[in-house]
Coordinates of C-alpha atoms in Angstrom, one line a residue:
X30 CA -53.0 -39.2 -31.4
X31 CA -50.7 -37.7 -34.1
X32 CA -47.2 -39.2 -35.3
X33 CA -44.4 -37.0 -36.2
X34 CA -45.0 -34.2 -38.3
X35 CA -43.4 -33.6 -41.9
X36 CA -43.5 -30.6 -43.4
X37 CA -46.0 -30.3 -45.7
X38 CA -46.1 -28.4 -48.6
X39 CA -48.8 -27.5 -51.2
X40 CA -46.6 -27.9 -54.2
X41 CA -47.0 -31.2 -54.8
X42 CA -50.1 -32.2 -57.2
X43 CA -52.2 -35.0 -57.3
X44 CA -51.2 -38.3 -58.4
X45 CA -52.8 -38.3 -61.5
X46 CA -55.7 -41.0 -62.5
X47 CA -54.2 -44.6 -62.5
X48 CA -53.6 -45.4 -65.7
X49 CA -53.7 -41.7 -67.5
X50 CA -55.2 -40.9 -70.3
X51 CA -54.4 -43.0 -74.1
X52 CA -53.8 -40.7 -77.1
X53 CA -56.1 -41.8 -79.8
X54 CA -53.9 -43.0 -83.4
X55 CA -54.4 -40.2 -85.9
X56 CA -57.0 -42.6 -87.9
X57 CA -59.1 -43.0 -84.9
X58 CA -59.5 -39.3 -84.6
X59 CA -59.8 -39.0 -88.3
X60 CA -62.5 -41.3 -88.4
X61 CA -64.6 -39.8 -85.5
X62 CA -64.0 -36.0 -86.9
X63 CA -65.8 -37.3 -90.3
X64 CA -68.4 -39.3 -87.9
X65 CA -69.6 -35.9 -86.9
X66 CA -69.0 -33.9 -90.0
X67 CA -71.6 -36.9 -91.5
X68 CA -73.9 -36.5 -88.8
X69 CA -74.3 -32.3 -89.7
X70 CA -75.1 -33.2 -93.5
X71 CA -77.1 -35.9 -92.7
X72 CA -79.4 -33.6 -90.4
X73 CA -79.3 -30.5 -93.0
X74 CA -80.2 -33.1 -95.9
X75 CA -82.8 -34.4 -94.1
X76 CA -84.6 -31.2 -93.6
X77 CA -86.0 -29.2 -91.1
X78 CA -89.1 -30.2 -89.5
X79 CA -92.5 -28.3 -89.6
X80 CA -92.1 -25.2 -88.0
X81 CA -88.5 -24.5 -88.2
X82 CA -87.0 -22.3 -90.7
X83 CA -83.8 -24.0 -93.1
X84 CA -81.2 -21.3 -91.1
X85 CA -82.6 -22.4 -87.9
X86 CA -82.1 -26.3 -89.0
X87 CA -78.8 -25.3 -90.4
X88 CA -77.6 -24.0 -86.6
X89 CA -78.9 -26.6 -85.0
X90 CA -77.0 -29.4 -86.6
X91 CA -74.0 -27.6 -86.7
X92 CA -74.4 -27.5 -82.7
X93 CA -75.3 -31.3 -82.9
X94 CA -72.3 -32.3 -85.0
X95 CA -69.9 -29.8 -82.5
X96 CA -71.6 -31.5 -79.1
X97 CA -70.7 -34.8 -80.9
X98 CA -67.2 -33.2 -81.3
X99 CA -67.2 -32.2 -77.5
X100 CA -67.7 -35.9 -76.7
X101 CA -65.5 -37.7 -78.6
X102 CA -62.4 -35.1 -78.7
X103 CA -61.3 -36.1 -82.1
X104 CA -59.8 -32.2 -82.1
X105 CA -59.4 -29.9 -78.8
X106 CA -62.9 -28.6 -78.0
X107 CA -61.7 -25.0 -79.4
X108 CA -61.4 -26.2 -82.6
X109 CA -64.7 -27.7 -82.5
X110 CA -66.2 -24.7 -82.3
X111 CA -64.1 -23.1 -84.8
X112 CA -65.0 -25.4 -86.9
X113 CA -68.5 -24.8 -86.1
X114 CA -68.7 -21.6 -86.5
X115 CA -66.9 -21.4 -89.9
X116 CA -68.9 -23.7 -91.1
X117 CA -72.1 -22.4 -90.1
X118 CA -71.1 -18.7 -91.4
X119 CA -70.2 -20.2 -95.1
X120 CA -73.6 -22.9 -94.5
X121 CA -75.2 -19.2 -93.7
X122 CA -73.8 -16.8 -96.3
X123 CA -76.8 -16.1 -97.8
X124 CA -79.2 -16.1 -95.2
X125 CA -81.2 -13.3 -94.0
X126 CA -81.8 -14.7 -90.6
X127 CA -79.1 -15.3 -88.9
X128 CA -75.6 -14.9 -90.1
X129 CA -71.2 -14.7 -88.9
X130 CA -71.6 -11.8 -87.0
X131 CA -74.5 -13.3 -84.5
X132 CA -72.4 -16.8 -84.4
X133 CA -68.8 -14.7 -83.3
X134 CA -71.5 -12.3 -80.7
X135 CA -70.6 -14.8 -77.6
X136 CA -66.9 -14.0 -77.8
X137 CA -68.3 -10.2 -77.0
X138 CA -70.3 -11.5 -74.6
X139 CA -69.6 -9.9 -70.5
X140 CA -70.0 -13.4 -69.0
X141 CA -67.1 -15.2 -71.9
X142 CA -64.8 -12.3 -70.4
X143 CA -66.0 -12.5 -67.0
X144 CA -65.0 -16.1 -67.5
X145 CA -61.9 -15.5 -68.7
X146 CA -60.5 -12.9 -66.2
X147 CA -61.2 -15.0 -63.6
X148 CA -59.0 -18.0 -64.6
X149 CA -56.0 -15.3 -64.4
X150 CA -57.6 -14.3 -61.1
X151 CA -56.9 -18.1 -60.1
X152 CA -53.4 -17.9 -61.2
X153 CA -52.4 -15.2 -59.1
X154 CA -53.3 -17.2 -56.0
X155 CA -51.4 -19.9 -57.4
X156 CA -48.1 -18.1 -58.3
X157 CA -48.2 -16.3 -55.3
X158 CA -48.7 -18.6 -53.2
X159 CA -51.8 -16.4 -51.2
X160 CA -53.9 -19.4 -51.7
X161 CA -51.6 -21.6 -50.0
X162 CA -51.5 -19.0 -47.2
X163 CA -54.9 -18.5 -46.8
X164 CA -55.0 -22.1 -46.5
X165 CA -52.8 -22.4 -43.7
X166 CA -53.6 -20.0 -41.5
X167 CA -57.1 -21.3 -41.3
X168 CA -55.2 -24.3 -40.3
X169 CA -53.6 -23.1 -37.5
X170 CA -56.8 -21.2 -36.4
X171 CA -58.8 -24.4 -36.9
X172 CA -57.2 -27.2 -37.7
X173 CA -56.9 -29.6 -34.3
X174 CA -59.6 -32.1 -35.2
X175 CA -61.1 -33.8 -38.5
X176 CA -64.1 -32.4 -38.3
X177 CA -62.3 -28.9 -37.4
X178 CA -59.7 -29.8 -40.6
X179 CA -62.6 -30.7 -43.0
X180 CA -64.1 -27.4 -42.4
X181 CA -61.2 -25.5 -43.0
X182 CA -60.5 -26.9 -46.6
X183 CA -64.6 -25.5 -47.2
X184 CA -63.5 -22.5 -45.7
X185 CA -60.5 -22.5 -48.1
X186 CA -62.3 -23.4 -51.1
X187 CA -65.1 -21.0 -50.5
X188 CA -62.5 -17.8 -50.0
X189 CA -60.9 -19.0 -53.2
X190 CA -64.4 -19.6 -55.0
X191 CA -65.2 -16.4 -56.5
X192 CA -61.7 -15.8 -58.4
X193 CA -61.5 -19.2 -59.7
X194 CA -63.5 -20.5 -62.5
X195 CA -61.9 -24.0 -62.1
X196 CA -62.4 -26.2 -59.3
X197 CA -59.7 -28.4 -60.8
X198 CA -57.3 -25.6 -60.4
X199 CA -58.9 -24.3 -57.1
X200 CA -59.0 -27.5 -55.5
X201 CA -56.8 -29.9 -57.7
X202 CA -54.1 -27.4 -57.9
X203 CA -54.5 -25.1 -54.4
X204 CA -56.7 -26.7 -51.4
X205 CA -56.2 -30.7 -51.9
X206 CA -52.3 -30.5 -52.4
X207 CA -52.1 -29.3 -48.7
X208 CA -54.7 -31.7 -47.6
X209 CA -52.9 -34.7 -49.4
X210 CA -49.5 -33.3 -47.7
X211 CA -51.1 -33.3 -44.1
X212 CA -52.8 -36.6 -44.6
X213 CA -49.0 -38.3 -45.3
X214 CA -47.5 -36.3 -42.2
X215 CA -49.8 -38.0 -40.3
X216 CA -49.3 -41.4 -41.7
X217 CA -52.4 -41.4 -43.7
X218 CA -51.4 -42.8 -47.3
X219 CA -53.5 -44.7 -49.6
X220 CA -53.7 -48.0 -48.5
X221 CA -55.1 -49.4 -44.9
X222 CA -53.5 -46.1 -43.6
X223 CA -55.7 -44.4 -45.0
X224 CA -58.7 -44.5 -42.6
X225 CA -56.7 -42.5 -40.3
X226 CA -57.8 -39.3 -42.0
X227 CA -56.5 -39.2 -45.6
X228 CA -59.4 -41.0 -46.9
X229 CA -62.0 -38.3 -44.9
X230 CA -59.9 -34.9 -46.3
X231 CA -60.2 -36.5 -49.7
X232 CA -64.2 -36.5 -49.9
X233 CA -64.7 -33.1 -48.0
X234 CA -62.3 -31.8 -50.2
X235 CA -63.7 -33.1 -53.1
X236 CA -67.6 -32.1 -52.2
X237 CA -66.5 -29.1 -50.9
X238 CA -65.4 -28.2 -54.3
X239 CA -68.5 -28.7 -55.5
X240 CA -70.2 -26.9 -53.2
X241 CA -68.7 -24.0 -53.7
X242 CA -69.2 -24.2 -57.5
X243 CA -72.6 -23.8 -56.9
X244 CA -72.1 -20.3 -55.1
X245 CA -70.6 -17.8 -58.0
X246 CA -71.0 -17.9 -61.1
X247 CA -67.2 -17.1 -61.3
X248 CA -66.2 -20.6 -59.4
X249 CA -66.0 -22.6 -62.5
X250 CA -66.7 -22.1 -65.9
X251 CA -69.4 -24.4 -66.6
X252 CA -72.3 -22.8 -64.6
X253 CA -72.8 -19.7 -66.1
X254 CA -73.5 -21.5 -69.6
X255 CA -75.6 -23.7 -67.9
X256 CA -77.4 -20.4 -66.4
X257 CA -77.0 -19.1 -70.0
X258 CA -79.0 -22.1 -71.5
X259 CA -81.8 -22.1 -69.0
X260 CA -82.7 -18.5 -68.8
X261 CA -82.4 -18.3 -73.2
X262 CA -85.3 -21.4 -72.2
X263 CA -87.5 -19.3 -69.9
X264 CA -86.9 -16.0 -72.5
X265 CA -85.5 -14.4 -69.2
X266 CA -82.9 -11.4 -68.6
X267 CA -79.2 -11.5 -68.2
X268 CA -78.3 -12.7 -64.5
X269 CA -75.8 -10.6 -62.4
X270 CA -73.1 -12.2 -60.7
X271 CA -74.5 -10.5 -57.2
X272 CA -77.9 -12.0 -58.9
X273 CA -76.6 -15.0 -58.6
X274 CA -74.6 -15.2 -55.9
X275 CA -78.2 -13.6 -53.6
X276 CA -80.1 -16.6 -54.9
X277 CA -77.6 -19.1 -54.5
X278 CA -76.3 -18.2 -51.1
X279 CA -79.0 -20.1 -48.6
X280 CA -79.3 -23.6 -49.9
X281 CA -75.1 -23.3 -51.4
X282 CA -74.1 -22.4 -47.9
X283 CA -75.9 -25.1 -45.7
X284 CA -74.7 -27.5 -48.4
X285 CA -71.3 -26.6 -48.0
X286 CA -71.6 -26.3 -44.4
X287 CA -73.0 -30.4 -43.9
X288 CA -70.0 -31.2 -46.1
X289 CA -67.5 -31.8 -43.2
X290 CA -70.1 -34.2 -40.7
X291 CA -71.4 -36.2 -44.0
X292 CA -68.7 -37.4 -44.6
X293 CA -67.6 -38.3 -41.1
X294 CA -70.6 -40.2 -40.4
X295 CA -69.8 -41.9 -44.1
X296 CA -66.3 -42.3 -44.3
X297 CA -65.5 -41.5 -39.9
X298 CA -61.7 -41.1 -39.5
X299 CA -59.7 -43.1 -36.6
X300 CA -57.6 -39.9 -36.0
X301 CA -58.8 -37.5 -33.5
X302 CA -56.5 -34.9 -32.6
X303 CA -54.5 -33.1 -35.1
X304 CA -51.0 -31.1 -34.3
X305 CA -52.2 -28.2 -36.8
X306 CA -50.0 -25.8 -35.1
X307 CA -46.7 -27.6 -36.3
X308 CA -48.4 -28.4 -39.7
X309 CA -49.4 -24.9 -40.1
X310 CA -45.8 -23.4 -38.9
X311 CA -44.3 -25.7 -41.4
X312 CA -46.2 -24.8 -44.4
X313 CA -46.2 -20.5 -43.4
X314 CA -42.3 -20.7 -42.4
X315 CA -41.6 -22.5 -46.3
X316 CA -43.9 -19.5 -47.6
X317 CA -42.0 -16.9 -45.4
X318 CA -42.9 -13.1 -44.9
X319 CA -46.2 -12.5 -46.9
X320 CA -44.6 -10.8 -50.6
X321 CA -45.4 -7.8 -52.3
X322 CA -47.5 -9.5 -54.3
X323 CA -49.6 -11.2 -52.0
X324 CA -50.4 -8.2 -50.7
X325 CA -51.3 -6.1 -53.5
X326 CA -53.4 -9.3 -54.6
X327 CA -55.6 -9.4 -51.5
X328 CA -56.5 -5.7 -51.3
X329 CA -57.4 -6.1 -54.9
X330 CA -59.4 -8.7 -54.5
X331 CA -61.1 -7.8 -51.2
X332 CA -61.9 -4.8 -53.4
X333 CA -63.4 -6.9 -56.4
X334 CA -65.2 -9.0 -53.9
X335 CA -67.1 -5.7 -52.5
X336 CA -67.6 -4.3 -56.4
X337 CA -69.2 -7.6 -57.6
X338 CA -71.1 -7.4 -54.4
X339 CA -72.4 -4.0 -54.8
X340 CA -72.0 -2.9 -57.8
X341 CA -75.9 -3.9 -58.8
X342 CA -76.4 -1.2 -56.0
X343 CA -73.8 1.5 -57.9
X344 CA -74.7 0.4 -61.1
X345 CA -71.6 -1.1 -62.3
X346 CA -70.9 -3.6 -64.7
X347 CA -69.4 -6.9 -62.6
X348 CA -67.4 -7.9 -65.6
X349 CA -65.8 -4.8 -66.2
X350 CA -64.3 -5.4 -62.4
X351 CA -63.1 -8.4 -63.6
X352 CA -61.5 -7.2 -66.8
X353 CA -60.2 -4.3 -64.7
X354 CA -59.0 -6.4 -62.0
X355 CA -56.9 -8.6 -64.1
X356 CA -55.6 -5.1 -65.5
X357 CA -54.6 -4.1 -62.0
X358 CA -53.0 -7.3 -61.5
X359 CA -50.8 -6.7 -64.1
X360 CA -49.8 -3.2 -63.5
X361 CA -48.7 -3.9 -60.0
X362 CA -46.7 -6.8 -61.2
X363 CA -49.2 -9.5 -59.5
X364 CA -48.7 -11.3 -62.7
X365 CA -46.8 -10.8 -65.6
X366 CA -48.1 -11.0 -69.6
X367 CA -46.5 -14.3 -69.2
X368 CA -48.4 -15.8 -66.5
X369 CA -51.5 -14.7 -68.7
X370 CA -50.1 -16.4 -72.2
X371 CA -49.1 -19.4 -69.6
X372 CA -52.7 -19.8 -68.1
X373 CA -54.0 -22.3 -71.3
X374 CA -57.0 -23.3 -69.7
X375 CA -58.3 -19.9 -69.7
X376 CA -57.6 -19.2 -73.8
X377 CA -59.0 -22.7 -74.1
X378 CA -61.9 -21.8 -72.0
X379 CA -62.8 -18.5 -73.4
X380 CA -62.8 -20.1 -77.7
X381 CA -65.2 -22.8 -76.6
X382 CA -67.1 -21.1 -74.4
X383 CA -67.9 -17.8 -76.6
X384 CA -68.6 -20.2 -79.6
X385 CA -71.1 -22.2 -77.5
X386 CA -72.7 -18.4 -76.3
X387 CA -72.7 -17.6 -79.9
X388 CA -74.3 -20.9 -81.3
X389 CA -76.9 -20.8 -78.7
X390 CA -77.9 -17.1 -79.5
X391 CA -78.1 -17.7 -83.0
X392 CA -80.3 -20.9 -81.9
X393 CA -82.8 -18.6 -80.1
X394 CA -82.3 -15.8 -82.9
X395 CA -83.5 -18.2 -85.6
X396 CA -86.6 -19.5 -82.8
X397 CA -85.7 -23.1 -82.3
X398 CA -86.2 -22.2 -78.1
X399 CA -89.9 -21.0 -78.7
X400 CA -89.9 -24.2 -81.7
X401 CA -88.5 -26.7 -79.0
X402 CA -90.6 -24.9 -76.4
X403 CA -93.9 -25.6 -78.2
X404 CA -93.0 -28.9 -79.2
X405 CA -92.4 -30.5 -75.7
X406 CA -95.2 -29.0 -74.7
X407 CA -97.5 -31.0 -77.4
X408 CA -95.9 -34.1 -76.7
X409 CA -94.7 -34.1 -72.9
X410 CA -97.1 -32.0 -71.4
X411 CA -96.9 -32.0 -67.4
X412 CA -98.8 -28.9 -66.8
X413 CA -101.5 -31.0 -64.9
X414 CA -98.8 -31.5 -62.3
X415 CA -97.4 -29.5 -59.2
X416 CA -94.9 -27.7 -60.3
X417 CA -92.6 -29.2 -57.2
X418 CA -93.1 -32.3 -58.2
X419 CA -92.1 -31.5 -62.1
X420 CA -88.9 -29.8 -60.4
X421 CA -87.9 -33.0 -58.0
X422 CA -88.5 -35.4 -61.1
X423 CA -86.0 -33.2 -62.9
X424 CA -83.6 -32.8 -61.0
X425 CA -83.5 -36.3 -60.2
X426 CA -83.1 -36.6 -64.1
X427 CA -80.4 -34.8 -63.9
X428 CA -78.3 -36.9 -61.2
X429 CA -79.0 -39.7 -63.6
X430 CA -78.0 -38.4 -66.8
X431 CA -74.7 -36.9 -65.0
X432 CA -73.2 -40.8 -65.0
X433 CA -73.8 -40.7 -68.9
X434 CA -71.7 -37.6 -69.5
X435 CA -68.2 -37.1 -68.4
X436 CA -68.6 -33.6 -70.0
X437 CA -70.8 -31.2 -68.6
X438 CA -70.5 -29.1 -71.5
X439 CA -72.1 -31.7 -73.8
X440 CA -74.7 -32.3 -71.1
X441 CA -75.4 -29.1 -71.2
X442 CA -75.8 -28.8 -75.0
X443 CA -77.9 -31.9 -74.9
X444 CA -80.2 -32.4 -72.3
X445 CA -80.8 -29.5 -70.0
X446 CA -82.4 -27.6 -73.1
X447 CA -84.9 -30.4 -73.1
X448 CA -85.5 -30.4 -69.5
X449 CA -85.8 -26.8 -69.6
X450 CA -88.6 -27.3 -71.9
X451 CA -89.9 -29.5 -70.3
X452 CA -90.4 -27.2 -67.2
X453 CA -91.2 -24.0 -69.2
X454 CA -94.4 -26.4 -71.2
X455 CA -95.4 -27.2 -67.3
X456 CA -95.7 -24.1 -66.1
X457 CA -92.6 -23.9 -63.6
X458 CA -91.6 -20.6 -62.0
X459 CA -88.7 -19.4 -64.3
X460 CA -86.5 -18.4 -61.4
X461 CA -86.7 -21.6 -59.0
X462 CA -86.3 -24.2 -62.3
X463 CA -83.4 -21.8 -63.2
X464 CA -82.0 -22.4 -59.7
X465 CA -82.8 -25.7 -59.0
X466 CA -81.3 -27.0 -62.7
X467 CA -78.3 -24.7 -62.5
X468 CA -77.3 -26.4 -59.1
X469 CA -77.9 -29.9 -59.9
X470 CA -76.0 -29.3 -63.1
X471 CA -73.0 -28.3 -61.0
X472 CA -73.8 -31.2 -58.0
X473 CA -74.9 -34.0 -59.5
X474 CA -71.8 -33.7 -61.5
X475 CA -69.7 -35.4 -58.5
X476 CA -71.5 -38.6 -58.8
X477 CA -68.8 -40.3 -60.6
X478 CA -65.0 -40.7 -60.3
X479 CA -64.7 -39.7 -64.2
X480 CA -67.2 -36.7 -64.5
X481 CA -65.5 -33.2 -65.2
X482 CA -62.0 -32.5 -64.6
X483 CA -61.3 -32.5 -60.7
X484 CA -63.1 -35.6 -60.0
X485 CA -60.5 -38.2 -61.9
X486 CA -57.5 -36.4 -60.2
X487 CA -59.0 -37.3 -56.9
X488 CA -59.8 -40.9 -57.3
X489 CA -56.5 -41.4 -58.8
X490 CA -54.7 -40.6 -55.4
X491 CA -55.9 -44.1 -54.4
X492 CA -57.6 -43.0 -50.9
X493 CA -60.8 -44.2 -52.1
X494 CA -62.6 -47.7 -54.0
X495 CA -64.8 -46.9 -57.0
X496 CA -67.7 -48.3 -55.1
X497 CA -67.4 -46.4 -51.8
X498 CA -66.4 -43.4 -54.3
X499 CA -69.9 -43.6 -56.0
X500 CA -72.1 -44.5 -53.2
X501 CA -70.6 -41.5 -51.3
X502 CA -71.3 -39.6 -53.5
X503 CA -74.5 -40.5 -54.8
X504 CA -75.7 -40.1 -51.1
X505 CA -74.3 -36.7 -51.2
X506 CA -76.0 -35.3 -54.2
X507 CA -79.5 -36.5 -52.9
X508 CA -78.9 -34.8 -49.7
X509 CA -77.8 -31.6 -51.3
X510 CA -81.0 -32.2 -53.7
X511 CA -83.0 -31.9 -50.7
X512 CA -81.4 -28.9 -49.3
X513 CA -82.0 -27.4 -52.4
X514 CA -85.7 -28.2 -51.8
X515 CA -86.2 -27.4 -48.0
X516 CA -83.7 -24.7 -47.9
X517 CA -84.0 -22.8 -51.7
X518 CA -87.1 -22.9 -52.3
X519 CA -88.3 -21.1 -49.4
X520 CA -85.7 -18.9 -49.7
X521 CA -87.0 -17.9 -53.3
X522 CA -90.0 -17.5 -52.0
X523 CA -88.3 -14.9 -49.5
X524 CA -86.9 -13.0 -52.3
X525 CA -89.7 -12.7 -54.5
X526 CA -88.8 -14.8 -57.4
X527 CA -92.3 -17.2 -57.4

């Protein structure tokens, strides 16, 4: 049963969360930047403890005071870490150990500008509207019943995946738009109406995202600091993006795939049959004839796809594609040198994410890793235990300490180097504990309606309650825990990594 069809379109955002956001007085945000310029001199007066050298001390509560700075935004999180980093380099000046230059190395890092072409990978979807194409012709193909529907915005999400390192723009911006649009053509706004099937194609959407996240290390920026932190833990090698992407793909692909039925027998929709045809010819004809543009941008990034894919094979460097695709893109007029300065997020991105690359590498330069690695292991020794069972305990950590951080940056600056220690000291396979701690830092990130960027824009729509929101997902993230068990592991195992 469907009622008359409006044309949708994919133009029209999210409501944003109820409420928005309250802009802190200038004294508030006075008095917290001081709170974590207090808590650095604090920690350096104080003194490092036994085993770590003053330069390594000196680092360390420089990062402190800046994850303090990440949590309570007294400043945008770029000038946090340029704060950071100038004042570690004049703390540093006469140190012998660690100085500027190894504090500014993460902004010359591949993966910061691997990062950072990607967000203007994103954009070119977005101006060109390929993304919303995309979209709807797996509509039309698919489209004709929930289940069919919830499967195409995965499909979406994972084709746009790779080329956007921000599941807020990806899905926020590209995917849930058009979901929102056909949920009100078929009389499913928030409210009562909702059950019909607006409520369902705003929880696949929204684990879908997720899902995908946990696939590339280009499909959002978070995850490959998180990878960065883990193997700096471990003392392992850099990992490719086709690295990545090998040991990601069994348990990220039947995750995403159980996305669509989850949620139906969670959150089952009272609208069976879909006209998708009409919805689709709506949203193509307001497109019209596929543009220049588009075109140039799909053959160059079918042909990025197949470099990141085999380039370990050819032996080239996946984040020169990157910087060279965003190069292409601007020579064939995909985007313009405006579209580029225009794209925030991805400046914003690429200053706090180099100075995190940077603070971290000085951290292991200096030895607090090995320091932090040696003390766990005197005090929280689990080496007498399976390693499986060290992993599930973790990870299960990790779901929990994801409703204490709306950040995953700061979580990631906090806690997982402790839980990375705390698997190295008990003998974990590197490989699988990077794996299983990289994914739940992506997953277990859904478990609220306030965690990360995308997750507030969602909720704010209205479709769902808080309490259905967090149960939902809660249930989600331990399924997808378990896949990551039953379905990764032995898929490690397959390729050789334990």
């Amino acid at each position: 049963m469907t009622t008359d069809t409006v044309a949708p379109t994919a133009s029209t955002p999210p409501a944003s969360p109820a409420g928005g956001n309250k802009v802190k007085s200038a004294r508030r945000r006075l008095i917290e930047l001081v709170g974590c310029i207090a808590l650095v001199g604090i920690l350096v007066l104080l003194g490092p403890p036994a085993g770590l050298s003053s330069a390594a001390w000196t680092v360390f509560a420089l990062y402190l005071g800046a994850m303090a700075g990440l949590m309570l935004r007294p400043v945008p999180e770029p000038v946090v870490f340029l704060l950071a980093i100038g004042g570690a380099g004049v703390a540093l000046s006469g140190s012998k150990e660690v100085g500027l230059g190894d504090l500014l190395a993460g902004y010359a890092d591949p993966t910061a500008w691997l990062v950072f072409s990607a967000f203007f990978i994103g954009t070119a979807f977005a101006v060109t509207g390929l993304g919303k194409r995309i979209a709807y012709l797996l509509i039309k193909a698919l489209g004709n019943t929930p289940l069919k529907l919830g499967g195409v915005a995965c499909l979406t999400d994972l084709i746009l995946a790779p080329a956007t390192p921000s599941n807020a723009a990806r899905t926020g911006g590209i995917t849930y738009p058009i979901m929102r649009n056909i949920a009100a053509a078929l009389d499913s706004d928030p409210g009562p109406q909702g059950k019909r099937i607006g409520r369902y194609l705003t929880m696949v959407t929204y684990y879908a995202s997720f899902a995908t996240s946990t696939l590339f290390l280009t499909a959002i920026a978070f995850l490959p600091l998180t990878v960065r932190v883990i193997r700096e833990g471990f003392g392992l090698p850099a990992v490719t993006w086709m690295d990545y992407a090998t040991w990601a793909f069994a348990p990220g692909i039947v995750m995403l795939a159980i996305v669509p039925l989850a949620v139906y027998l969670m959150e089952r929709p009272t609208l069976t049959h879909i006209d998708n045809k009409s919805i689709a010819r709506s949203g193509l004809d307001e497109l019209g004839p596929m543009s220049r543009r588009e075109k140039w941008l799909l053959v160059l990034f079918i042909a990025a796809i197949l470099g990141w894919a085999l380039g370990s094979f050819a032996g080239i460097n996946a984040n020169a594609i990157a910087i060279l695709f965003v190069a292409l893109l601007l020579v064939t007029g995909v985007i313009d040198w405006s579209d580029m300065l225009n794209t925030t997020s991805a400046w914003t991105t690429f200053i706090w994410y180099g100075g995190v690359i940077g603070v971290i590498g000085a951290l292991s330069k200096t030895g607090f890793f090995t320091w932090l690695g040696e003390f766990i292991h005197t005090y929280i020794n689990l080496s007498g235990w399976p390693w499986l069972s060290v992993m599930i305990v973790l990870v299960l950590v990790v779901i929990a300490c994801r409703y204490l951080f709306a950040s995953g940056v700061v979580y990631a600056g906090t806690v997982l180097p402790i839980l990375v220690a705390i698997a190295a000291a008990a003998g974990v396979p590197p490989y699988p504990a990077l794996m299983l701690l990289a994914m739940v830092s992506i997953y277990g990130g859904q478990v609220t309606h306030y965690s990360g960027t995308l997750s507030p824009v969602l909720f704010g729509v209205g479709y769902v309650s808080q309490n259905k929101w967090w149960a939902m997902s809660l249930a989600m993230a331990l399924i997808w825990a378990v896949i990551s068990f039953v379905v990764g592991v032995p898929w490690w195992g397959l390729l050789g990594l334990f």
